[in-house]
Tab-separated table of C-alpha atoms in Angstrom:
chain	number	residue	atom	x	y	z
M	28	ASP	CA	9.779	10.382	1.559
M	29	ALA	CA	9.257	7.406	-0.713
M	30	ASP	CA	9.917	7.905	-4.428
M	31	VAL	CA	6.999	5.621	-5.331
M	32	THR	CA	3.975	6.142	-3.088
M	33	GLN	CA	0.932	3.912	-2.963
M	34	THR	CA	-2.392	4.684	-1.327
M	35	PRO	CA	-4.092	3.172	0.531
M	36	ARG	CA	-1.558	0.863	2.181
M	37	ASN	CA	-4.313	-1.367	3.519
M	38	ARG	CA	-7.928	-1.751	2.482
M	39	ILE	CA	-10.704	-4.122	3.438
M	40	THR	CA	-13.757	-4.143	1.238
M	41	LYS	CA	-16.741	-6.273	0.332
M	42	THR	CA	-17.512	-8.281	-2.769
M	43	GLY	CA	-18.966	-6.129	-5.535
M	44	LYS	CA	-17.493	-2.836	-4.363
M	45	ARG	CA	-15.413	-0.614	-6.634
M	46	ILE	CA	-11.878	-0.058	-5.432
M	47	MET	CA	-9.136	2.246	-6.650
M	48	LEU	CA	-5.493	1.937	-5.724
M	49	GLU	CA	-3.376	4.949	-6.489
M	50	CYS	CA	0.295	5.321	-7.267
M	51	SER	CA	2.365	8.449	-7.600
M	52	GLN	CA	6.075	8.796	-8.226
M	53	THR	CA	8.643	11.544	-7.914
M	54	LYS	CA	11.375	9.715	-9.824
M	55	GLY	CA	10.504	11.303	-13.156
M	56	HIS	CA	10.225	7.881	-14.795
M	57	ASP	CA	7.995	7.464	-17.787
M	58	ARG	CA	7.217	3.782	-17.351
M	59	MET	CA	4.847	2.534	-14.676
M	60	TYR	CA	3.548	-0.921	-13.786
M	61	TRP	CA	1.043	-2.637	-11.526
M	62	TYR	CA	1.929	-6.050	-10.132
M	63	ARG	CA	0.002	-8.418	-7.936
M	64	GLN	CA	1.694	-10.629	-5.329
M	65	ASP	CA	0.169	-13.794	-3.918
M	66	PRO	CA	1.819	-16.206	-1.456
M	67	GLY	CA	4.047	-18.660	-3.281
M	68	LEU	CA	3.397	-17.113	-6.720
M	69	GLY	CA	5.830	-14.234	-6.906
M	70	LEU	CA	4.711	-11.083	-8.687
M	71	ARG	CA	2.480	-11.082	-11.742
M	72	LEU	CA	2.034	-8.154	-14.114
M	73	ILE	CA	-1.469	-6.678	-14.335
M	74	TYR	CA	-0.990	-3.579	-16.522
M	75	TYR	CA	1.840	-1.376	-17.661
M	76	SER	CA	2.179	2.031	-19.246
M	77	PHE	CA	5.164	3.349	-21.149
M	78	ASP	CA	3.891	6.932	-21.223
M	79	VAL	CA	0.721	8.921	-20.590
M	80	LYS	CA	-0.926	7.834	-23.848
M	81	ASP	CA	0.101	4.207	-23.632
M	82	ILE	CA	-1.699	1.448	-21.669
M	83	ASN	CA	-0.961	-2.259	-22.067
M	84	LYS	CA	-2.404	-5.406	-20.547
M	85	GLY	CA	-0.171	-7.714	-18.590
M	86	GLU	CA	-0.640	-11.394	-17.937
M	87	ILE	CA	-3.565	-11.069	-15.485
M	88	SER	CA	-5.552	-7.982	-16.530
M	89	ASP	CA	-9.054	-9.497	-16.347
M	90	GLY	CA	-11.143	-7.778	-13.653
M	91	TYR	CA	-8.823	-4.765	-13.510
M	92	SER	CA	-8.530	-1.418	-15.285
M	93	VAL	CA	-5.977	1.370	-15.086
M	94	SER	CA	-5.683	5.059	-15.734
M	95	ARG	CA	-2.495	7.031	-16.383
M	96	GLN	CA	-3.617	10.492	-15.319
M	97	ALA	CA	-0.186	12.077	-15.662
M	98	GLN	CA	3.385	10.950	-16.037
M	99	ALA	CA	3.632	10.688	-12.275
M	100	LYS	CA	0.297	8.991	-11.550
M	101	PHE	CA	-0.984	5.531	-12.401
M	102	SER	CA	-4.111	4.154	-10.733
M	103	LEU	CA	-5.483	0.621	-10.648
M	104	SER	CA	-9.230	-0.017	-10.370
M	105	LEU	CA	-11.254	-3.061	-9.500
M	106	GLU	CA	-14.726	-2.322	-10.871
M	107	SER	CA	-16.434	-5.068	-8.873
M	108	ALA	CA	-14.099	-6.649	-6.352
M	109	ILE	CA	-14.196	-10.398	-5.726
M	110	PRO	CA	-12.519	-12.434	-2.965
M	111	ASN	CA	-9.834	-13.939	-5.230
M	112	GLN	CA	-8.555	-10.413	-5.823
M	113	THR	CA	-7.367	-10.397	-2.228
M	114	ALA	CA	-3.638	-9.825	-2.610
M	115	LEU	CA	-0.734	-7.456	-2.157
M	116	TYR	CA	-0.513	-4.959	-5.020
M	117	PHE	CA	2.652	-3.179	-6.054
M	118	CYS	CA	3.207	-0.209	-8.282
M	119	ALA	CA	6.605	0.082	-9.945
M	120	THR	CA	8.453	2.460	-12.246
M	121	SER	CA	11.354	2.275	-14.632
M	122	VAL	CA	13.132	4.696	-16.903
M	123	THR	CA	13.352	4.450	-20.672
M	124	GLY	CA	16.764	4.032	-22.171
M	125	THR	CA	18.432	2.101	-19.393
M	126	ASP	CA	19.186	-1.385	-20.593
M	127	THR	CA	18.678	-3.126	-17.290
M	128	GLY	CA	15.875	-4.959	-15.576
M	129	GLU	CA	15.617	-2.552	-12.684
M	130	LEU	CA	12.169	-1.667	-11.435
M	131	PHE	CA	11.533	0.693	-8.522
M	132	PHE	CA	8.686	-0.539	-6.346
M	133	GLY	CA	6.335	1.169	-3.943
M	134	GLU	CA	5.703	-0.346	-0.530
M	135	GLY	CA	2.541	-2.114	-1.556
M	136	SER	CA	-1.205	-1.929	-1.014
M	137	ARG	CA	-2.759	-4.842	0.803
M	138	LEU	CA	-6.312	-5.463	-0.371
M	139	THR	CA	-8.735	-7.835	1.337
M	140	VAL	CA	-12.058	-8.588	-0.341
M	141	LEU	CA	-14.613	-10.213	1.950
X	18	GLY	CA	2.988	-9.808	9.552
X	19	GLU	CA	4.033	-10.393	5.974
X	20	SER	CA	2.005	-13.170	4.427
X	21	VAL	CA	3.869	-13.109	1.140
X	22	GLY	CA	6.484	-15.467	2.561
X	23	LEU	CA	4.075	-18.269	3.418
X	24	HIS	CA	4.612	-21.533	1.512
X	25	LEU	CA	8.017	-20.427	0.247
X	26	PRO	CA	11.129	-22.578	0.342
X	27	THR	CA	13.390	-21.388	3.121
X	28	LEU	CA	17.157	-21.306	3.307
X	29	SER	CA	18.484	-21.088	6.858
X	30	VAL	CA	22.090	-20.016	7.378
X	31	GLN	CA	24.330	-18.990	10.226
X	32	GLU	CA	25.494	-15.406	10.389
X	33	GLY	CA	28.849	-15.131	8.664
X	34	ASP	CA	28.321	-18.122	6.374
X	35	ASN	CA	27.910	-17.816	2.627
X	36	SER	CA	24.405	-18.228	1.162
X	37	ILE	CA	23.459	-19.588	-2.234
X	38	ILE	CA	19.945	-19.055	-3.535
X	39	ASN	CA	18.973	-20.896	-6.688
X	40	CYS	CA	16.440	-20.237	-9.400
X	41	ALA	CA	15.341	-22.030	-12.550
X	42	TYR	CA	14.043	-19.874	-15.392
X	43	SER	CA	11.863	-20.823	-18.311
X	44	ASN	CA	12.516	-18.673	-21.377
X	45	SER	CA	15.593	-19.297	-23.519
X	46	ALA	CA	15.024	-15.936	-25.213
X	47	SER	CA	15.337	-13.886	-22.022
X	48	ASP	CA	18.091	-11.300	-22.299
X	49	TYR	CA	18.321	-10.094	-18.700
X	50	PHE	CA	18.120	-11.810	-15.344
X	51	ILE	CA	17.636	-9.937	-12.123
X	52	TRP	CA	17.602	-10.607	-8.399
X	53	TYR	CA	15.317	-8.673	-6.063
X	54	LYS	CA	15.216	-8.623	-2.268
X	55	GLN	CA	11.962	-8.085	-0.396
X	56	GLU	CA	12.044	-7.285	3.294
X	57	SER	CA	8.960	-7.692	5.432
X	58	GLY	CA	6.403	-4.976	4.751
X	59	LYS	CA	8.326	-3.467	1.855
X	60	GLY	CA	8.394	-3.618	-1.892
X	61	PRO	CA	11.025	-5.611	-3.779
X	62	GLN	CA	14.391	-3.927	-4.138
X	63	PHE	CA	16.842	-4.475	-6.992
X	64	ILE	CA	20.054	-6.248	-5.994
X	65	ILE	CA	21.948	-7.184	-9.134
X	66	ASP	CA	21.345	-8.147	-12.736
X	67	ILE	CA	23.182	-10.027	-15.449
X	68	ARG	CA	22.957	-10.027	-19.223
X	69	SER	CA	22.372	-13.274	-21.048
X	70	ASN	CA	25.818	-13.026	-22.723
X	71	MET	CA	27.567	-13.206	-19.345
X	72	ASP	CA	27.926	-16.088	-16.914
X	73	LYS	CA	29.048	-14.251	-13.791
X	74	ARG	CA	28.716	-10.805	-12.317
X	75	GLN	CA	29.868	-9.545	-8.940
X	76	GLY	CA	28.552	-6.796	-6.744
X	77	GLN	CA	29.173	-5.838	-3.167
X	78	ARG	CA	29.057	-9.148	-1.235
X	79	VAL	CA	26.835	-10.652	-3.939
X	80	THR	CA	27.600	-12.684	-7.038
X	81	VAL	CA	25.135	-13.819	-9.665
X	82	LEU	CA	25.893	-16.880	-11.779
X	83	LEU	CA	24.050	-17.753	-14.969
X	84	ASN	CA	24.062	-21.184	-16.580
X	85	LYS	CA	22.120	-20.954	-19.810
X	86	THR	CA	22.675	-24.600	-20.669
X	87	VAL	CA	20.434	-25.709	-17.827
X	88	LYS	CA	18.491	-22.412	-17.442
X	89	HIS	CA	19.757	-21.854	-13.933
X	90	LEU	CA	20.472	-18.665	-12.042
X	91	SER	CA	22.012	-18.365	-8.597
X	92	LEU	CA	22.676	-15.600	-6.118
X	93	GLN	CA	25.611	-15.970	-3.767
X	94	ILE	CA	25.787	-13.777	-0.681
X	95	ALA	CA	29.116	-13.680	1.102
X	96	ALA	CA	29.368	-13.395	4.889
X	97	THR	CA	25.613	-13.371	5.360
X	98	GLN	CA	24.338	-10.831	7.877
X	99	PRO	CA	21.072	-10.569	9.815
X	100	GLY	CA	20.047	-7.708	7.528
X	101	ASP	CA	20.109	-10.134	4.610
X	102	SER	CA	17.053	-11.922	6.009
X	103	ALA	CA	14.352	-11.423	3.401
X	104	VAL	CA	12.551	-13.072	0.513
X	105	TYR	CA	14.637	-13.179	-2.645
X	106	PHE	CA	13.086	-13.258	-6.115
X	107	CYS	CA	14.725	-14.015	-9.399
X	108	ALA	CA	13.227	-12.452	-12.513
X	109	GLU	CA	13.813	-12.814	-16.227
X	110	ARG	CA	13.133	-10.354	-19.003
X	111	PRO	CA	11.958	-12.069	-22.197
X	112	PHE	CA	13.585	-10.369	-25.173
X	113	SER	CA	10.266	-10.071	-27.014
X	114	GLY	CA	8.472	-8.648	-24.010
X	115	GLY	CA	9.735	-5.119	-24.186
X	116	TYR	CA	11.611	-3.261	-21.569
X	117	ASN	CA	11.150	-4.497	-18.040
X	118	LYS	CA	8.147	-6.752	-18.549
X	119	LEU	CA	9.632	-9.095	-16.018
X	120	ILE	CA	8.608	-12.635	-15.138
X	121	PHE	CA	9.208	-13.317	-11.467
X	122	GLY	CA	9.919	-16.572	-9.712
X	123	ALA	CA	8.011	-17.581	-6.592
X	124	GLY	CA	10.777	-16.519	-4.222
X	125	THR	CA	13.018	-18.042	-1.550
X	126	ARG	CA	13.062	-16.959	2.065
X	127	LEU	CA	16.516	-16.486	3.569
X	128	ALA	CA	16.637	-16.762	7.347
X	129	VAL	CA	19.895	-15.735	9.003
X	130	HIS	CA	20.529	-17.067	12.504
X	131	PRO	CA	23.038	-15.593	14.950
């Protein structure tokens, strides 16, 4: 079983609909992240959370919100989806205290907004 | 199929040859540099990292070189194998950004031919 699990893996929706992408992890890490991947642009940080009471905006947070329901769960919401939010979304985790750049990624959630 | 690789520069190599993937980074204050590998349909996976006070680090079949003078990072893969075919991302961690707020490059596709 994957250590970082994202649901759904694929979703097609219509403009204006509310969408939630969920992430759960069994790694016991306290830090969680949501990234967006677009062709030719690499990954861009949407939101990150360093513990249950901590939520921070990344570089492209407009149009998104997050909720850290528990240490193991971090969900990403699109309140009113628009076509340019069509992308591949990744959840990632990392552990406090390790002085490296290692993130552990889920397998991604592909979202298509029509 | 995996659309994340569209529009990416591609490096084509013969199986058994050495591969060199290059990356230019932007922030002189970054303290860590990391290489990730992304196989089709999967999330990025950590390969190797290097601190800003080093210029070379070796792993199993991989070597990362850092040239801070020209802000250049490279990943060398020895004896490239078909399983090395993937998209490779470099990432930097700005020192002021906090742990693991990484900035990713756009990626390079490595295609290994028999």
